[in-house]
mmCIF file of C-alpha atoms in Angstrom:
data_model
loop_
_atom_site.group_PDB
_atom_site.id
_atom_site.type_symbol
_atom_site.label_atom_id
_atom_site.label_comp_id
_atom_site.label_asym_id
_atom_site.label_seq_id
_atom_site.Cartn_x
_atom_site.Cartn_y
_atom_site.Cartn_z
ATOM 1 C CA MET A 449 -6.771 15.730 -12.140
ATOM 2 C CA ARG A 450 -6.851 11.938 -12.303
ATOM 3 C CA SER A 451 -5.930 9.091 -10.023
ATOM 4 C CA GLN A 452 -2.631 7.372 -10.736
ATOM 5 C CA PHE A 453 -1.697 3.700 -10.842
ATOM 6 C CA ARG A 454 0.783 2.952 -8.058
ATOM 7 C CA PRO A 455 2.810 -0.272 -8.440
ATOM 8 C CA CYS A 456 3.723 -2.655 -5.646
ATOM 9 C CA ILE A 457 6.187 -5.380 -4.703
ATOM 10 C CA ASP A 458 4.828 -7.583 -1.903
ATOM 11 C CA LEU A 459 7.457 -9.801 -0.308
ATOM 12 C CA HIS A 460 6.897 -12.958 1.741
ATOM 13 C CA ASN A 461 9.817 -15.159 2.781
ATOM 14 C CA GLY A 462 11.995 -13.306 0.291
ATOM 15 C CA GLN A 463 9.731 -13.993 -2.708
ATOM 16 C CA VAL A 464 7.434 -11.676 -4.626
ATOM 17 C CA LYS A 465 3.888 -12.846 -3.932
ATOM 18 C CA GLN A 466 0.273 -11.778 -4.106
ATOM 19 C CA ILE A 467 -1.611 -12.852 -0.991
ATOM 20 C CA VAL A 468 -5.299 -12.715 -0.081
ATOM 21 C CA GLY A 469 -5.633 -10.064 2.620
ATOM 22 C CA GLY A 470 -6.299 -11.289 6.124
ATOM 23 C CA THR A 471 -5.051 -14.854 5.523
ATOM 24 C CA LEU A 472 -1.458 -14.142 6.576
ATOM 25 C CA HIS A 473 -0.974 -15.339 10.153
ATOM 26 C CA ASP A 474 2.064 -15.514 12.416
ATOM 27 C CA THR A 475 1.150 -18.948 13.783
ATOM 28 C CA ASP A 476 -1.337 -20.659 11.466
ATOM 29 C CA VAL A 477 0.460 -20.929 8.115
ATOM 30 C CA LYS A 478 -2.251 -23.237 6.763
ATOM 31 C CA GLN A 479 -4.637 -20.284 6.508
ATOM 32 C CA LEU A 480 -2.408 -18.494 4.000
ATOM 33 C CA GLN A 481 -4.046 -18.076 0.603
ATOM 34 C CA THR A 482 -1.636 -17.126 -2.158
ATOM 35 C CA ASN A 483 -2.750 -15.897 -5.567
ATOM 36 C CA PHE A 484 0.713 -15.756 -7.090
ATOM 37 C CA VAL A 485 4.331 -16.645 -6.380
ATOM 38 C CA SER A 486 6.836 -15.105 -8.788
ATOM 39 C CA THR A 487 9.817 -16.885 -10.266
ATOM 40 C CA GLN A 488 11.402 -13.462 -10.710
ATOM 41 C CA PRO A 489 13.276 -11.593 -7.969
ATOM 42 C CA ALA A 490 12.147 -8.288 -6.531
ATOM 43 C CA GLU A 491 14.633 -6.296 -8.597
ATOM 44 C CA HIS A 492 12.956 -7.567 -11.786
ATOM 45 C CA TYR A 493 9.804 -5.655 -10.869
ATOM 46 C CA ALA A 494 11.758 -2.622 -9.673
ATOM 47 C CA ARG A 495 13.530 -2.498 -13.033
ATOM 48 C CA MET A 496 10.206 -2.787 -14.841
ATOM 49 C CA TYR A 497 8.750 0.119 -12.864
ATOM 50 C CA LYS A 498 11.868 2.169 -13.503
ATOM 51 C CA GLU A 499 11.699 1.561 -17.248
ATOM 52 C CA SER A 500 8.026 2.577 -17.190
ATOM 53 C CA GLY A 501 8.751 5.726 -15.225
ATOM 54 C CA LEU A 502 6.375 4.801 -12.402
ATOM 55 C CA LEU A 503 6.782 6.655 -9.118
ATOM 56 C CA GLY A 504 5.371 6.211 -5.620
ATOM 57 C CA GLY A 505 5.178 2.427 -5.646
ATOM 58 C CA HIS A 506 5.639 0.491 -2.440
ATOM 59 C CA VAL A 507 7.690 -2.503 -1.343
ATOM 60 C CA ILE A 508 5.928 -4.288 1.524
ATOM 61 C CA MET A 509 7.765 -6.864 3.637
ATOM 62 C CA LEU A 510 5.220 -9.346 4.965
ATOM 63 C CA GLY A 511 7.066 -10.919 7.876
ATOM 64 C CA PRO A 512 10.749 -11.858 8.243
ATOM 65 C CA HIS A 513 13.403 -12.916 5.680
ATOM 66 C CA ASN A 514 12.603 -10.092 3.242
ATOM 67 C CA ASP A 515 15.319 -7.517 3.904
ATOM 68 C CA THR A 516 17.708 -8.699 1.189
ATOM 69 C CA SER A 517 15.000 -8.777 -1.484
ATOM 70 C CA ALA A 518 13.712 -5.357 -0.464
ATOM 71 C CA MET A 519 17.192 -3.865 -0.554
ATOM 72 C CA SER A 520 17.805 -5.247 -4.030
ATOM 73 C CA ALA A 521 14.599 -3.614 -5.271
ATOM 74 C CA LEU A 522 15.514 -0.277 -3.713
ATOM 75 C CA SER A 523 19.033 -0.330 -5.135
ATOM 76 C CA THR A 524 17.625 -1.092 -8.588
ATOM 77 C CA TYR A 525 15.238 1.879 -8.473
ATOM 78 C CA PRO A 526 16.558 4.227 -5.771
ATOM 79 C CA ASP A 527 14.572 7.184 -4.413
ATOM 80 C CA ALA A 528 11.435 6.038 -6.226
ATOM 81 C CA LEU A 529 9.975 3.222 -4.105
ATOM 82 C CA GLN A 530 8.551 3.399 -0.595
ATOM 83 C CA VAL A 531 9.218 0.563 1.848
ATOM 84 C CA GLY A 532 7.087 -0.811 4.670
ATOM 85 C CA GLY A 533 6.782 -3.785 6.970
ATOM 86 C CA GLY A 534 8.541 -3.868 10.320
ATOM 87 C CA ILE A 535 9.657 -0.248 10.102
ATOM 88 C CA ASN A 536 10.538 1.254 13.484
ATOM 89 C CA LEU A 537 12.736 3.897 15.042
ATOM 90 C CA SER A 538 15.838 1.703 14.956
ATOM 91 C CA ASN A 539 15.770 0.865 11.226
ATOM 92 C CA ALA A 540 13.836 3.646 9.462
ATOM 93 C CA GLN A 541 16.869 5.759 8.589
ATOM 94 C CA GLN A 542 18.684 2.652 7.351
ATOM 95 C CA TRP A 543 15.940 2.064 4.785
ATOM 96 C CA ILE A 544 16.118 5.678 3.636
ATOM 97 C CA ASP A 545 19.883 5.282 3.275
ATOM 98 C CA CYS A 546 19.305 2.094 1.236
ATOM 99 C CA GLY A 547 17.319 4.047 -1.339
ATOM 100 C CA ALA A 548 13.727 4.148 -0.098
ATOM 101 C CA SER A 549 11.977 7.346 -1.135
ATOM 102 C CA LYS A 550 9.832 7.108 2.008
ATOM 103 C CA VAL A 551 9.245 4.695 4.880
ATOM 104 C CA ILE A 552 5.772 3.306 5.596
ATOM 105 C CA VAL A 553 4.919 2.792 9.260
ATOM 106 C CA THR A 554 2.010 0.875 10.788
ATOM 107 C CA SER A 555 2.290 -1.620 13.625
ATOM 108 C CA TRP A 556 5.102 0.185 15.456
ATOM 109 C CA LEU A 557 2.751 3.139 15.967
ATOM 110 C CA PHE A 558 0.328 0.903 17.875
ATOM 111 C CA PRO A 559 2.017 -0.690 20.930
ATOM 112 C CA ASP A 560 -0.467 -3.204 22.344
ATOM 113 C CA GLY A 561 -2.933 -2.070 19.673
ATOM 114 C CA LYS A 562 -3.162 1.471 21.013
ATOM 115 C CA PHE A 563 -2.060 4.422 18.898
ATOM 116 C CA SER A 564 0.952 6.361 20.198
ATOM 117 C CA MET A 565 1.250 9.965 19.043
ATOM 118 C CA ASP A 566 4.582 10.083 20.870
ATOM 119 C CA ARG A 567 5.949 7.371 18.572
ATOM 120 C CA LEU A 568 4.700 9.207 15.498
ATOM 121 C CA ASP A 569 6.394 12.374 16.756
ATOM 122 C CA GLN A 570 9.653 10.457 17.204
ATOM 123 C CA MET A 571 9.478 8.981 13.705
ATOM 124 C CA GLU A 572 8.718 12.345 12.126
ATOM 125 C CA LYS A 573 11.650 13.886 13.994
ATOM 126 C CA LEU A 574 13.953 11.102 12.762
ATOM 127 C CA VAL A 575 13.148 10.922 9.033
ATOM 128 C CA GLY A 576 11.127 14.085 8.469
ATOM 129 C CA ARG A 577 7.501 14.535 7.474
ATOM 130 C CA ALA A 578 8.325 14.423 3.744
ATOM 131 C CA LYS A 579 9.833 10.934 4.073
ATOM 132 C CA LEU A 580 7.048 9.435 6.185
ATOM 133 C CA VAL A 581 3.961 7.486 5.100
ATOM 134 C CA VAL A 582 1.435 6.261 7.659
ATOM 135 C CA ASP A 583 -0.269 2.994 6.760
ATOM 136 C CA LEU A 584 -3.916 3.013 7.848
ATOM 137 C CA SER A 585 -4.890 -0.332 6.349
ATOM 138 C CA CYS A 586 -8.202 -1.268 7.846
ATOM 139 C CA ARG A 587 -11.152 -3.602 8.228
ATOM 140 C CA ARG A 588 -14.796 -2.627 8.048
ATOM 141 C CA THR A 589 -16.989 -3.301 11.064
ATOM 142 C CA LYS A 590 -20.642 -4.360 11.088
ATOM 143 C CA THR A 591 -21.580 -0.765 11.819
ATOM 144 C CA GLY A 592 -19.865 0.406 8.640
ATOM 145 C CA ASN A 593 -16.860 2.035 10.263
ATOM 146 C CA TRP A 594 -13.260 1.271 9.305
ATOM 147 C CA ILE A 595 -10.833 0.266 12.049
ATOM 148 C CA VAL A 596 -7.068 0.312 11.459
ATOM 149 C CA ALA A 597 -5.608 -3.217 11.522
ATOM 150 C CA MET A 598 -2.003 -4.108 12.354
ATOM 151 C CA ASN A 599 0.236 -7.201 12.508
ATOM 152 C CA LYS A 600 -0.464 -8.293 8.913
ATOM 153 C CA TRP A 601 -4.074 -7.119 9.404
ATOM 154 C CA GLN A 602 -4.689 -9.710 12.142
ATOM 155 C CA THR A 603 -5.175 -7.270 15.026
ATOM 156 C CA LEU A 604 -7.680 -4.420 15.204
ATOM 157 C CA THR A 605 -6.340 -1.279 16.866
ATOM 158 C CA ASP A 606 -8.104 1.448 18.835
ATOM 159 C CA MET A 607 -8.096 3.794 15.821
ATOM 160 C CA GLN A 608 -11.126 4.434 13.639
ATOM 161 C CA VAL A 609 -10.484 5.978 10.234
ATOM 162 C CA SER A 610 -12.211 9.353 10.313
ATOM 163 C CA LYS A 611 -11.809 12.945 9.171
ATOM 164 C CA PRO A 612 -10.444 14.241 12.522
ATOM 165 C CA VAL A 613 -7.936 11.364 12.699
ATOM 166 C CA LEU A 614 -6.667 11.877 9.161
ATOM 167 C CA GLU A 615 -6.369 15.615 9.666
ATOM 168 C CA ALA A 616 -4.335 15.129 12.842
ATOM 169 C CA LEU A 617 -2.008 12.503 11.364
ATOM 170 C CA ALA A 618 -1.508 14.510 8.176
ATOM 171 C CA LYS A 619 0.433 17.096 10.165
ATOM 172 C CA LYS A 620 3.102 14.444 10.813
ATOM 173 C CA CYS A 621 3.381 12.597 7.472
ATOM 174 C CA SER A 622 3.234 13.286 3.746
ATOM 175 C CA GLU A 623 1.031 10.393 2.576
ATOM 176 C CA PHE A 624 -1.353 7.687 3.703
ATOM 177 C CA LEU A 625 -1.397 4.113 2.415
ATOM 178 C CA VAL A 626 -4.671 2.274 2.968
ATOM 179 C CA HIS A 627 -5.252 -1.385 2.161
ATOM 180 C CA ALA A 628 -8.882 -2.438 2.442
ATOM 181 C CA ALA A 629 -7.972 -5.734 4.110
ATOM 182 C CA ASP A 630 -11.415 -7.297 3.679
ATOM 183 C CA VAL A 631 -11.216 -7.149 -0.124
ATOM 184 C CA GLU A 632 -7.424 -7.262 -0.617
ATOM 185 C CA GLY A 633 -6.379 -9.951 -3.076
ATOM 186 C CA LEU A 634 -9.928 -11.036 -3.958
ATOM 187 C CA CYS A 635 -10.198 -9.117 -7.273
ATOM 188 C CA ASN A 636 -13.920 -8.675 -6.665
ATOM 189 C CA GLY A 637 -14.079 -4.899 -6.711
ATOM 190 C CA ILE A 638 -12.845 -2.007 -4.614
ATOM 191 C CA ASP A 639 -14.417 -0.627 -1.436
ATOM 192 C CA GLU A 640 -16.031 2.362 -3.097
ATOM 193 C CA ASP A 641 -17.275 3.868 0.157
ATOM 194 C CA LEU A 642 -13.776 3.864 1.591
ATOM 195 C CA VAL A 643 -12.341 5.555 -1.496
ATOM 196 C CA VAL A 644 -14.967 8.314 -1.245
ATOM 197 C CA ALA A 645 -14.317 8.752 2.474
ATOM 198 C CA LEU A 646 -10.540 8.956 2.043
ATOM 199 C CA ALA A 647 -10.917 11.595 -0.663
ATOM 200 C CA GLU A 648 -13.230 13.680 1.511
ATOM 201 C CA TRP A 649 -11.303 13.299 4.767
ATOM 202 C CA SER A 650 -7.603 13.374 3.882
ATOM 203 C CA PRO A 651 -5.771 16.675 3.333
ATOM 204 C CA ILE A 652 -2.708 14.839 1.943
ATOM 205 C CA PRO A 653 -2.193 12.275 -0.862
ATOM 206 C CA VAL A 654 -3.652 8.799 -0.299
ATOM 207 C CA THR A 655 -3.004 5.510 -2.044
ATOM 208 C CA TYR A 656 -5.789 2.931 -1.811
ATOM 209 C CA ALA A 657 -5.246 -0.801 -2.377
ATOM 210 C CA GLY A 658 -7.654 -3.711 -2.388
ATOM 211 C CA GLY A 659 -10.015 -5.511 -4.749
ATOM 212 C CA ALA A 660 -9.173 -3.887 -8.090
ATOM 213 C CA SER A 661 -10.445 -6.166 -10.855
ATOM 214 C CA SER A 662 -10.583 -4.029 -13.994
ATOM 215 C CA ILE A 663 -8.566 -1.319 -15.701
ATOM 216 C CA ARG A 664 -11.772 0.690 -15.407
ATOM 217 C CA ASP A 665 -11.187 0.828 -11.649
ATOM 218 C CA LEU A 666 -8.644 3.579 -12.335
ATOM 219 C CA GLN A 667 -11.411 5.543 -13.999
ATOM 220 C CA LEU A 668 -13.814 4.683 -11.168
ATOM 221 C CA VAL A 669 -11.402 5.790 -8.432
ATOM 222 C CA THR A 670 -10.776 9.000 -10.348
ATOM 223 C CA LYS A 671 -14.521 9.659 -10.434
ATOM 224 C CA LEU A 672 -15.171 8.706 -6.809
ATOM 225 C CA SER A 673 -12.228 10.668 -5.418
ATOM 226 C CA LYS A 674 -12.054 13.461 -7.997
ATOM 227 C CA GLY A 675 -8.495 12.295 -8.614
ATOM 228 C CA ARG A 676 -7.407 12.736 -4.991
ATOM 229 C CA VAL A 677 -6.821 9.021 -4.301
ATOM 230 C CA ASP A 678 -4.358 6.840 -6.210
ATOM 231 C CA LEU A 679 -4.849 3.109 -6.798
ATOM 232 C CA THR A 680 -2.550 0.148 -6.292
ATOM 233 C CA ILE A 681 -3.385 -2.935 -8.355
ATOM 234 C CA GLY A 682 -1.909 -6.303 -7.443
ATOM 235 C CA SER A 683 -3.414 -9.742 -7.986
ATOM 236 C CA ALA A 684 -5.443 -8.760 -11.064
ATOM 237 C CA LEU A 685 -2.331 -7.631 -12.983
ATOM 238 C CA ASP A 686 -0.886 -9.862 -15.686
ATOM 239 C CA ILE A 687 2.639 -9.389 -14.277
ATOM 240 C CA PHE A 688 1.383 -11.096 -11.111
ATOM 241 C CA GLY A 689 -0.424 -13.919 -12.859
ATOM 242 C CA GLY A 690 -3.732 -12.102 -13.186
ATOM 243 C CA THR A 691 -5.970 -12.113 -16.242
ATOM 244 C CA GLN A 692 -8.109 -9.005 -15.748
ATOM 245 C CA ILE A 693 -5.654 -6.108 -16.136
ATOM 246 C CA LYS A 694 -2.627 -5.552 -18.349
ATOM 247 C CA TYR A 695 0.317 -3.788 -16.774
ATOM 248 C CA THR A 696 0.933 -1.855 -20.004
ATOM 249 C CA ALA A 697 -2.614 -0.481 -19.841
ATOM 250 C CA CYS A 698 -1.942 0.907 -16.351
ATOM 251 C CA VAL A 699 1.258 2.555 -17.540
ATOM 252 C CA GLU A 700 -0.598 4.070 -20.483
ATOM 253 C CA TRP A 701 -3.318 5.365 -18.152
ATOM 254 C CA ASN A 702 -0.699 7.207 -16.099
ATOM 255 C CA ARG A 703 0.778 8.743 -19.222
ATOM 256 C CA THR A 704 -2.375 9.696 -21.096
ATOM 257 C CA GLY A 705 -5.459 9.067 -18.955
ATOM 258 C CA CYS A 706 -6.814 6.846 -21.708
ATOM 259 C CA LEU A 707 -8.193 3.326 -21.359
ATOM 260 C CA PRO A 708 -7.447 0.619 -23.949
ATOM 261 C CA THR A 709 -9.624 0.968 -27.046
ATOM 262 C CA GLU A 710 -10.599 -2.715 -26.976
ATOM 263 C CA LEU A 711 -12.656 -2.247 -23.811
#
């Protein structure tokens, strides 16, 4: 059993971008640090993932003005990409109908920063457990704990990532998506402790994102998680302007489990 590469399409103001985690603010746009802005539309990447046979990727809408781009990606590769960002009870089924394989929910589950099991129950009842992913993207505290962050990772919630929490939530959803917000977009290495914890604590599939800087990180995550955690790679990929990791090498890893011979 080995960890899989999970692709992504991050959208900001309708464009495919790679952004440094934690720098995206609702009010202070000057703090935004962008690693990459694509000249290609979202459907270009969806088509690429389709041609490569990649499944379980996610389309994340970072703020407003992204619906059209997200819908174009989903229509290009229907029933294969998950969608997240602003998902709530009033629009979740619409995204499923538009071709999303699953909807990813975060901030809506935390009114005023406090987790609502009632809201999770409502969402599960609407779309079904099999179509629901809970995003537990988080920040690490000084004490070493991970706290779920919402609103583009600006606001810490009242939820600490832990074994009892993951076990309880897993009864209502089919996957977790976890961005390590402190290392997201920096390409300086993954949060190894978080990967180990997710593998030990979660009874359902988990995709980890944040800090990947080498194709060897797929091998590392496989070792740390015993293949129970998948890895999303963004800013380091050549298709997103990165220099450390070739997209074709990630596709080959998924197919064969082999790393490039030139390493």
